Amino acid sequence: MSAMRASRDAAHGQEAANAAAVDFFRSRWVAAPEATQAGAPAELAPGFRAGGVSCGLKPSGETDVAVLACDAEKVDSALLLTRNAAAAAPVRVCREDCDRGAIRAAVVNSGNANAATGEQGYRDALAMRDAAARELELDPRSVAVAETGTIGVPLPIGQVEAGIATATGRLDRWGGMRFAEAIMTTDATAKLCTVRCDGVTVSAQAKGAGMIEPDIATMLCFVQTDAPVPDADAALRSAVADSFERITVDGQMSTNDTVLLQATGASGKPLPEGLLDAVLLQLALEVVADGEGATRVGRVEVTGAADGDEAERTARAIANSPLVKAALHGRDPNWGRIVQAAGMALAGTDLPELGPEGVKAEELAEDSAEAEIALRLERGDAAAHVYFSDLTAEYVRINSEYTT
Amino acid sequence: MSAMRASRDAAHGQEAANAAAVDFFRSRWVAAPEATQAGAPAELAPGFRAGGVSCGLKPSGETDVAVLACDAEKVDSALLLTRNAAAAAPVRVCREDCDRGAIRAAVVNSGNANAATGEQGYRDALAMRDAAARELELDPRSVAVAETGTIGVPLPIGQVEAGIATATGRLDRWGGMRFAEAIMTTDATAKLCTVRCDGVTVSAQAKGAGMIEPDIATMLCFVQTDAPVPDADAALRSAVADSFERITVDGQMSTNDTVLLQATGASGKPLPEGLLDAVLLQLALEVVADGEGATRVGRVEVTGAADGDEAERTARAIANSPLVKAALHGRDPNWGRIVQAAGMALAGTDLPELGPEGVKAEELAEDSAEAEIALRLERGDAAAHVYFSDLTAEYVRINSEYTT
């Protein structure tokens, strides 16, 4: 790196550090370990470097190809992928041809999902992954590939390969922001953090903002740490279960959802309990808050259900009801719509009539960015909650004017 | 009836007859028996009379209480009701305390759903039904009661009873339009028809326009005929299965869905094959076309599914996807969103990748009021179709500005 670039990057890092003075953990629903401190979000956890450039996938000319690499040779990793039966080519490549427990690097593009692109799409995803491996001098099976953007459009693989070469040449430990920006699609803001606690660092980057009701993962999220995480898969699954699996913007499971955790263990200190959960939950909430057209985030909690499935089904029916979402937007404490959605989820069963005493909807009317609503059934002890965004005219504008 | 009222009503009938010169069967998806002729929609089938007045439930002062009565003592009827577990009080009254095969009359209000209103709500629905029975001198169990409007608001039963008395005093065989208007909520247009074929008349009135994804019925629909329909329940179920059960506006099952068929048999001629189906399908399509904020109607057909459940699930996932609905609105032939929604419906199963050759989405881009899209799976022989509306900023406006 030239002295000039190094100095510019340091300045960039300082700005980002100042920005991080606004605490990353902004939601009242997130409880991070007490000793956690927010660092400069652009600075990745030790041992990681990233870069992002534009290769021309986005008509706007914004950055659209990104590379993330771990310098440590030994890395414990976990990779969670969408269950959508029409999964995109990169997801298929990751499923079939990646060593999911030992991922050294990731290569990502935004602007083209490379989904429903047939045999050629699969070959392109492989070529993209292999190009990054070549540039980084890594075993291809240790490189994850992720893509996001329009479905059904062939990938201009030549452009992407050129972008990968450029991005790899610019990898930087202060590259978190550039990486987070390069993976954005309809996101209004970059979503990333660097936090430190009890001697370990966790950095993470995520993107939304539509086609969001993940099943085992969300759109895209990358997490790096210098803590040792021997059972990375279990740790990631557990954190995702309480974060990305609990959110919805539009009830739509993406073809490209991917979450990657990489842990070097270099710090020698264990991951503080609750830290990974807090980071992923805050990022998940940022995805919801930045949901297409969204202006508010709701949390619905259903208690007293007969079993977990019923609680889950009811909470999701409420969170995905366009009527409840419009009420969240319109600041309308319309508890009747909550009752209706619950009755729909429980259709055909015998439900004691729900009245206002079983519903908490007042916060819908408040002038708050986060509104909590609740429904108490009297059928058992199971509970579930879901975070969701409001439905706005802007959501419709984004998705009806979007050009294929 | 005074001579002046009679003359005014006749004039009203004539206007309506002229209006009906525009053929009722407007959709390319409806095939009515060839000999069918559209009559004046305000004129009910022989033997039926209706009326509607305002009792003050709607702040706008529009009509909001309606009565429909059959003069024949013997009537075969069928009544289909929502499966929503939070069913409204009038639905519970109809379920528990009506002779569903011999319904002589119906009493309806719009502006108040009388749902989630507890014991008092149930008593009010009973009182409403009994008031109509009293005015009409009928057995209460032969009177159906239906209500639609805001959930969770106590019914001002005194006002409603006064309205019922007034409406009953104004029953008229030309009252179809007044009845259809008095049951409207957010509907932009009244939905009704009178058709004649092979010596029988069928008249019908329906209302939408939000909280529409009926299960065994739709919001409200009333059908009258002078044909004999000995197994009214089977006839109605079959016609509803191919019409109201196949539509969605917002994926929301209402607490108040009700469909009533009444048949006097006075014509002595059988119901022509396909007539009832055609009437209900056209009305169902009008409900979709007049869905809250809607500007276009889509029809999605899924073929090649492994079984009926899979076909149904996939078609509904596509029809209810806010992304597909926004594409319908934006005239965007975005077949990738169809693939994504199908992949979500089939999540976790092994799906051969779907490409553009399996999807028909061109009509999304056309300047047509009705757009047909199709998806061909290669998993079996089952098929299903669903009619749906587009998602617009106006839908959001209606439902976020709606005051509880």
PDB file of C-alpha atoms in Angstrom, chain A residues 83-89 92 114-119 150-153 210-211 213 215 250-255 292 317 320-323 326-327 329-337 339-344 346-356 391-393 395-396 398-404, chain B residues 83-89 92 114-119 150-153 210-211 213 215 250-255 292 317 320-323 326-327 329-337 339-344 346-356 391-393 395-396 398-404:
ATOM      1  CA  ARG A  83     -33.832 -22.854   2.189  1.00  0.00           C
ATOM      2  CA  ASN A  84     -35.582 -21.334  -0.846  1.00  0.00           C
ATOM      3  CA  ALA A  85     -36.091 -24.144  -3.379  1.00  0.00           C
ATOM      4  CA  ALA A  86     -35.156 -21.698  -6.129  1.00  0.00           C
ATOM      5  CA  ALA A  87     -31.817 -20.919  -4.455  1.00  0.00           C
ATOM      6  CA  ALA A  88     -29.391 -18.857  -6.495  1.00  0.00           C
ATOM      7  CA  ALA A  89     -26.274 -20.254  -8.148  1.00  0.00           C
ATOM      8  CA  ARG A  92     -25.763 -23.871  -4.717  1.00  0.00           C
ATOM      9  CA  ASN A 114     -27.370 -14.798 -10.314  1.00  0.00           C
ATOM     10  CA  ALA A 115     -30.584 -16.671  -9.488  1.00  0.00           C
ATOM     11  CA  ALA A 116     -32.691 -18.588 -12.035  1.00  0.00           C
ATOM     12  CA  THR A 117     -29.799 -18.329 -14.456  1.00  0.00           C
ATOM     13  CA  GLY A 118     -29.438 -22.013 -15.284  1.00  0.00           C
ATOM     14  CA  GLU A 119     -26.257 -23.961 -15.954  1.00  0.00           C
ATOM     15  CA  THR A 150     -31.917  -8.784  -9.765  1.00  0.00           C
ATOM     16  CA  ILE A 151     -33.058 -12.357 -10.387  1.00  0.00           C
ATOM     17  CA  GLY A 152     -32.821 -14.011 -13.787  1.00  0.00           C
ATOM     18  CA  VAL A 153     -30.190 -11.814 -15.400  1.00  0.00           C
ATOM     19  CA  GLY A 210     -36.329  -6.315   0.526  1.00  0.00           C
ATOM     20  CA  MET A 211     -37.315  -9.964   0.049  1.00  0.00           C
ATOM     21  CA  GLU A 213     -38.285 -13.181   5.751  1.00  0.00           C
ATOM     22  CA  ASP A 215     -35.687 -18.955   7.282  1.00  0.00           C
ATOM     23  CA  ASP A 250     -42.210  -8.363   3.285  1.00  0.00           C
ATOM     24  CA  GLY A 251     -42.643 -12.018   4.175  1.00  0.00           C
ATOM     25  CA  GLN A 252     -40.486 -13.058   1.225  1.00  0.00           C
ATOM     26  CA  MET A 253     -37.753 -15.669   1.596  1.00  0.00           C
ATOM     27  CA  SER A 254     -34.857 -14.680  -0.622  1.00  0.00           C
ATOM     28  CA  THR A 255     -33.131 -16.898  -3.152  1.00  0.00           C
ATOM     29  CA  GLU A 292     -37.709  -1.068   1.651  1.00  0.00           C
ATOM     30  CA  ALA A 317     -49.361 -13.821  10.598  1.00  0.00           C
ATOM     31  CA  ASN A 320     -46.811 -10.066   7.846  1.00  0.00           C
ATOM     32  CA  SER A 321     -50.354  -8.700   7.762  1.00  0.00           C
ATOM     33  CA  PRO A 322     -50.333  -5.704   5.405  1.00  0.00           C
ATOM     34  CA  LEU A 323     -53.118  -4.273   7.563  1.00  0.00           C
ATOM     35  CA  ALA A 326     -50.119  -0.194   7.545  1.00  0.00           C
ATOM     36  CA  ALA A 327     -51.410   0.479  11.062  1.00  0.00           C
ATOM     37  CA  HIS A 329     -47.108   3.154   9.601  1.00  0.00           C
ATOM     38  CA  GLY A 330     -50.267   5.181  10.227  1.00  0.00           C
ATOM     39  CA  ARG A 331     -49.766   5.199  14.010  1.00  0.00           C
ATOM     40  CA  ASP A 332     -53.173   3.573  14.353  1.00  0.00           C
ATOM     41  CA  PRO A 333     -53.651   1.468  17.538  1.00  0.00           C
ATOM     42  CA  ASN A 334     -55.898  -0.853  15.532  1.00  0.00           C
ATOM     43  CA  TRP A 335     -55.965  -3.919  17.776  1.00  0.00           C
ATOM     44  CA  GLY A 336     -58.804  -5.418  15.747  1.00  0.00           C
ATOM     45  CA  ARG A 337     -56.394  -6.118  12.906  1.00  0.00           C
ATOM     46  CA  VAL A 339     -57.098 -10.134  16.403  1.00  0.00           C
ATOM     47  CA  GLN A 340     -58.107 -10.769  12.783  1.00  0.00           C
ATOM     48  CA  ALA A 341     -54.607 -11.889  11.773  1.00  0.00           C
ATOM     49  CA  ALA A 342     -54.398 -14.193  14.800  1.00  0.00           C
ATOM     50  CA  GLY A 343     -57.811 -15.641  13.993  1.00  0.00           C
ATOM     51  CA  MET A 344     -56.611 -16.300  10.454  1.00  0.00           C
ATOM     52  CA  LEU A 346     -55.686 -20.221  13.975  1.00  0.00           C
ATOM     53  CA  ALA A 347     -58.492 -20.692  11.437  1.00  0.00           C
ATOM     54  CA  GLY A 348     -60.707 -23.667  12.027  1.00  0.00           C
ATOM     55  CA  THR A 349     -59.764 -24.009  15.682  1.00  0.00           C
ATOM     56  CA  ASP A 350     -61.968 -23.071  18.595  1.00  0.00           C
ATOM     57  CA  LEU A 351     -60.706 -19.762  19.944  1.00  0.00           C
ATOM     58  CA  PRO A 352     -62.202 -18.013  22.979  1.00  0.00           C
ATOM     59  CA  GLU A 353     -63.112 -14.561  21.715  1.00  0.00           C
ATOM     60  CA  LEU A 354     -60.215 -12.112  21.911  1.00  0.00           C
ATOM     61  CA  GLY A 355     -61.039  -8.687  23.223  1.00  0.00           C
ATOM     62  CA  PRO A 356     -58.946  -5.599  23.860  1.00  0.00           C
ATOM     63  CA  LEU A 391     -45.773  -0.930   4.968  1.00  0.00           C
ATOM     64  CA  THR A 392     -45.476   2.371   3.155  1.00  0.00           C
ATOM     65  CA  ALA A 393     -46.239   3.936  -0.198  1.00  0.00           C
ATOM     66  CA  TYR A 395     -42.300   0.258  -0.498  1.00  0.00           C
ATOM     67  CA  VAL A 396     -44.781   0.146  -3.363  1.00  0.00           C
ATOM     68  CA  ILE A 398     -39.549   0.993  -4.950  1.00  0.00           C
ATOM     69  CA  ASN A 399     -41.015  -2.327  -6.029  1.00  0.00           C
ATOM     70  CA  SER A 400     -43.291  -1.159  -8.814  1.00  0.00           C
ATOM     71  CA  GLU A 401     -40.801   1.205 -10.417  1.00  0.00           C
ATOM     72  CA  TYR A 402     -37.888  -1.233 -10.092  1.00  0.00           C
ATOM     73  CA  THR A 403     -36.783  -2.098 -13.610  1.00  0.00           C
ATOM     74  CA  THR A 404     -35.971  -5.645 -14.557  1.00  0.00           C
TER      75      THR A 404
ATOM     76  CA  ARG B  83     -63.281 -20.117   9.233  1.00  0.00           C
ATOM     77  CA  ASN B  84     -61.422 -17.311  11.043  1.00  0.00           C
ATOM     78  CA  ALA B  85     -60.984 -18.389  14.670  1.00  0.00           C
ATOM     79  CA  ALA B  86     -61.782 -14.824  15.711  1.00  0.00           C
ATOM     80  CA  ALA B  87     -65.095 -14.891  13.846  1.00  0.00           C
ATOM     81  CA  ALA B  88     -67.393 -11.947  14.463  1.00  0.00           C
ATOM     82  CA  ALA B  89     -70.532 -12.100  16.580  1.00  0.00           C
ATOM     83  CA  ARG B  92     -71.265 -16.965  15.556  1.00  0.00           C
ATOM     84  CA  ASN B 114     -69.159  -6.405  15.557  1.00  0.00           C
ATOM     85  CA  ALA B 115     -66.052  -8.578  15.873  1.00  0.00           C
ATOM     86  CA  ALA B 116     -63.995  -8.966  19.070  1.00  0.00           C
ATOM     87  CA  THR B 117     -66.835  -7.338  20.961  1.00  0.00           C
ATOM     88  CA  GLY B 118     -67.360 -10.013  23.611  1.00  0.00           C
ATOM     89  CA  GLU B 119     -70.599 -11.160  25.159  1.00  0.00           C
ATOM     90  CA  THR B 150     -64.356  -1.812  11.978  1.00  0.00           C
ATOM     91  CA  ILE B 151     -63.372  -4.575  14.390  1.00  0.00           C
ATOM     92  CA  GLY B 152     -63.623  -4.173  18.143  1.00  0.00           C
ATOM     93  CA  VAL B 153     -66.128  -1.327  18.353  1.00  0.00           C
ATOM     94  CA  GLY B 210     -59.978  -5.301   1.966  1.00  0.00           C
ATOM     95  CA  MET B 211     -59.175  -8.222   4.308  1.00  0.00           C
ATOM     96  CA  GLU B 213     -58.424 -13.976   1.159  1.00  0.00           C
ATOM     97  CA  ASP B 215     -61.294 -19.546   2.898  1.00  0.00           C
ATOM     98  CA  ASP B 250     -54.246  -8.812   0.750  1.00  0.00           C
ATOM     99  CA  GLY B 251     -54.018 -12.388   1.934  1.00  0.00           C
ATOM    100  CA  GLN B 252     -56.174 -11.605   4.950  1.00  0.00           C
ATOM    101  CA  MET B 253     -59.026 -13.873   5.991  1.00  0.00           C
ATOM    102  CA  SER B 254     -61.827 -11.736   7.332  1.00  0.00           C
ATOM    103  CA  THR B 255     -63.619 -12.223  10.630  1.00  0.00           C
ATOM    104  CA  GLU B 292     -58.356  -1.530  -1.749  1.00  0.00           C
ATOM    105  CA  ALA B 317     -47.462 -17.585  -2.504  1.00  0.00           C
ATOM    106  CA  ASN B 320     -49.794 -12.850  -2.179  1.00  0.00           C
ATOM    107  CA  SER B 321     -46.193 -11.808  -2.783  1.00  0.00           C
ATOM    108  CA  PRO B 322     -46.042  -8.030  -2.358  1.00  0.00           C
ATOM    109  CA  LEU B 323     -43.222  -8.067  -4.904  1.00  0.00           C
ATOM    110  CA  ALA B 326     -46.028  -4.464  -7.082  1.00  0.00           C
ATOM    111  CA  ALA B 327     -44.748  -5.804 -10.414  1.00  0.00           C
ATOM    112  CA  HIS B 329     -48.906  -2.568 -10.639  1.00  0.00           C
ATOM    113  CA  GLY B 330     -45.679  -1.317 -12.201  1.00  0.00           C
ATOM    114  CA  ARG B 331     -46.208  -3.284 -15.430  1.00  0.00           C
ATOM    115  CA  ASP B 332     -42.880  -5.006 -14.815  1.00  0.00           C
ATOM    116  CA  PRO B 333     -42.540  -8.497 -16.400  1.00  0.00           C
ATOM    117  CA  ASN B 334     -40.392  -9.511 -13.445  1.00  0.00           C
ATOM    118  CA  TRP B 335     -40.490 -13.291 -13.739  1.00  0.00           C
ATOM    119  CA  GLY B 336     -37.685 -13.627 -11.175  1.00  0.00           C
ATOM    120  CA  ARG B 337     -40.103 -12.600  -8.427  1.00  0.00           C
ATOM    121  CA  VAL B 339     -39.629 -17.886  -9.267  1.00  0.00           C
ATOM    122  CA  GLN B 340     -38.616 -16.560  -5.832  1.00  0.00           C
ATOM    123  CA  ALA B 341     -42.156 -16.814  -4.444  1.00  0.00           C
ATOM    124  CA  ALA B 342     -42.500 -20.353  -5.812  1.00  0.00           C
ATOM    125  CA  GLY B 343     -39.155 -21.314  -4.299  1.00  0.00           C
ATOM    126  CA  MET B 344     -40.334 -19.955  -0.962  1.00  0.00           C
ATOM    127  CA  LEU B 346     -41.501 -25.104  -1.901  1.00  0.00           C
ATOM    128  CA  ALA B 347     -38.669 -24.285   0.538  1.00  0.00           C
ATOM    129  CA  GLY B 348     -36.604 -27.214   1.641  1.00  0.00           C
ATOM    130  CA  THR B 349     -37.600 -29.394  -1.320  1.00  0.00           C
ATOM    131  CA  ASP B 350     -35.387 -30.229  -4.246  1.00  0.00           C
ATOM    132  CA  LEU B 351     -36.515 -28.081  -7.171  1.00  0.00           C
ATOM    133  CA  PRO B 352     -34.942 -28.256 -10.640  1.00  0.00           C
ATOM    134  CA  GLU B 353     -33.894 -24.697 -11.352  1.00  0.00           C
ATOM    135  CA  LEU B 354     -36.670 -22.596 -12.868  1.00  0.00           C
ATOM    136  CA  GLY B 355     -35.697 -20.412 -15.769  1.00  0.00           C
ATOM    137  CA  PRO B 356     -37.661 -18.028 -17.984  1.00  0.00           C
ATOM    138  CA  LEU B 391     -50.363  -3.534  -4.548  1.00  0.00           C
ATOM    139  CA  THR B 392     -50.496   0.235  -4.759  1.00  0.00           C
ATOM    140  CA  ALA B 393     -49.603   3.285  -2.717  1.00  0.00           C
ATOM    141  CA  TYR B 395     -53.697   0.512  -0.576  1.00  0.00           C
ATOM    142  CA  VAL B 396     -51.190   1.803   1.948  1.00  0.00           C
ATOM    143  CA  ILE B 398     -56.352   3.606   2.789  1.00  0.00           C
ATOM    144  CA  ASN B 399     -55.029   1.295   5.474  1.00  0.00           C
ATOM    145  CA  SER B 400     -52.661   3.636   7.242  1.00  0.00           C
ATOM    146  CA  GLU B 401     -55.030   6.599   7.341  1.00  0.00           C
ATOM    147  CA  TYR B 402     -58.041   4.495   8.307  1.00  0.00           C
ATOM    148  CA  THR B 403     -59.134   5.655  11.751  1.00  0.00           C
ATOM    149  CA  THR B 404     -60.104   3.167  14.401  1.00  0.00           C
TER     150      THR B 404
END
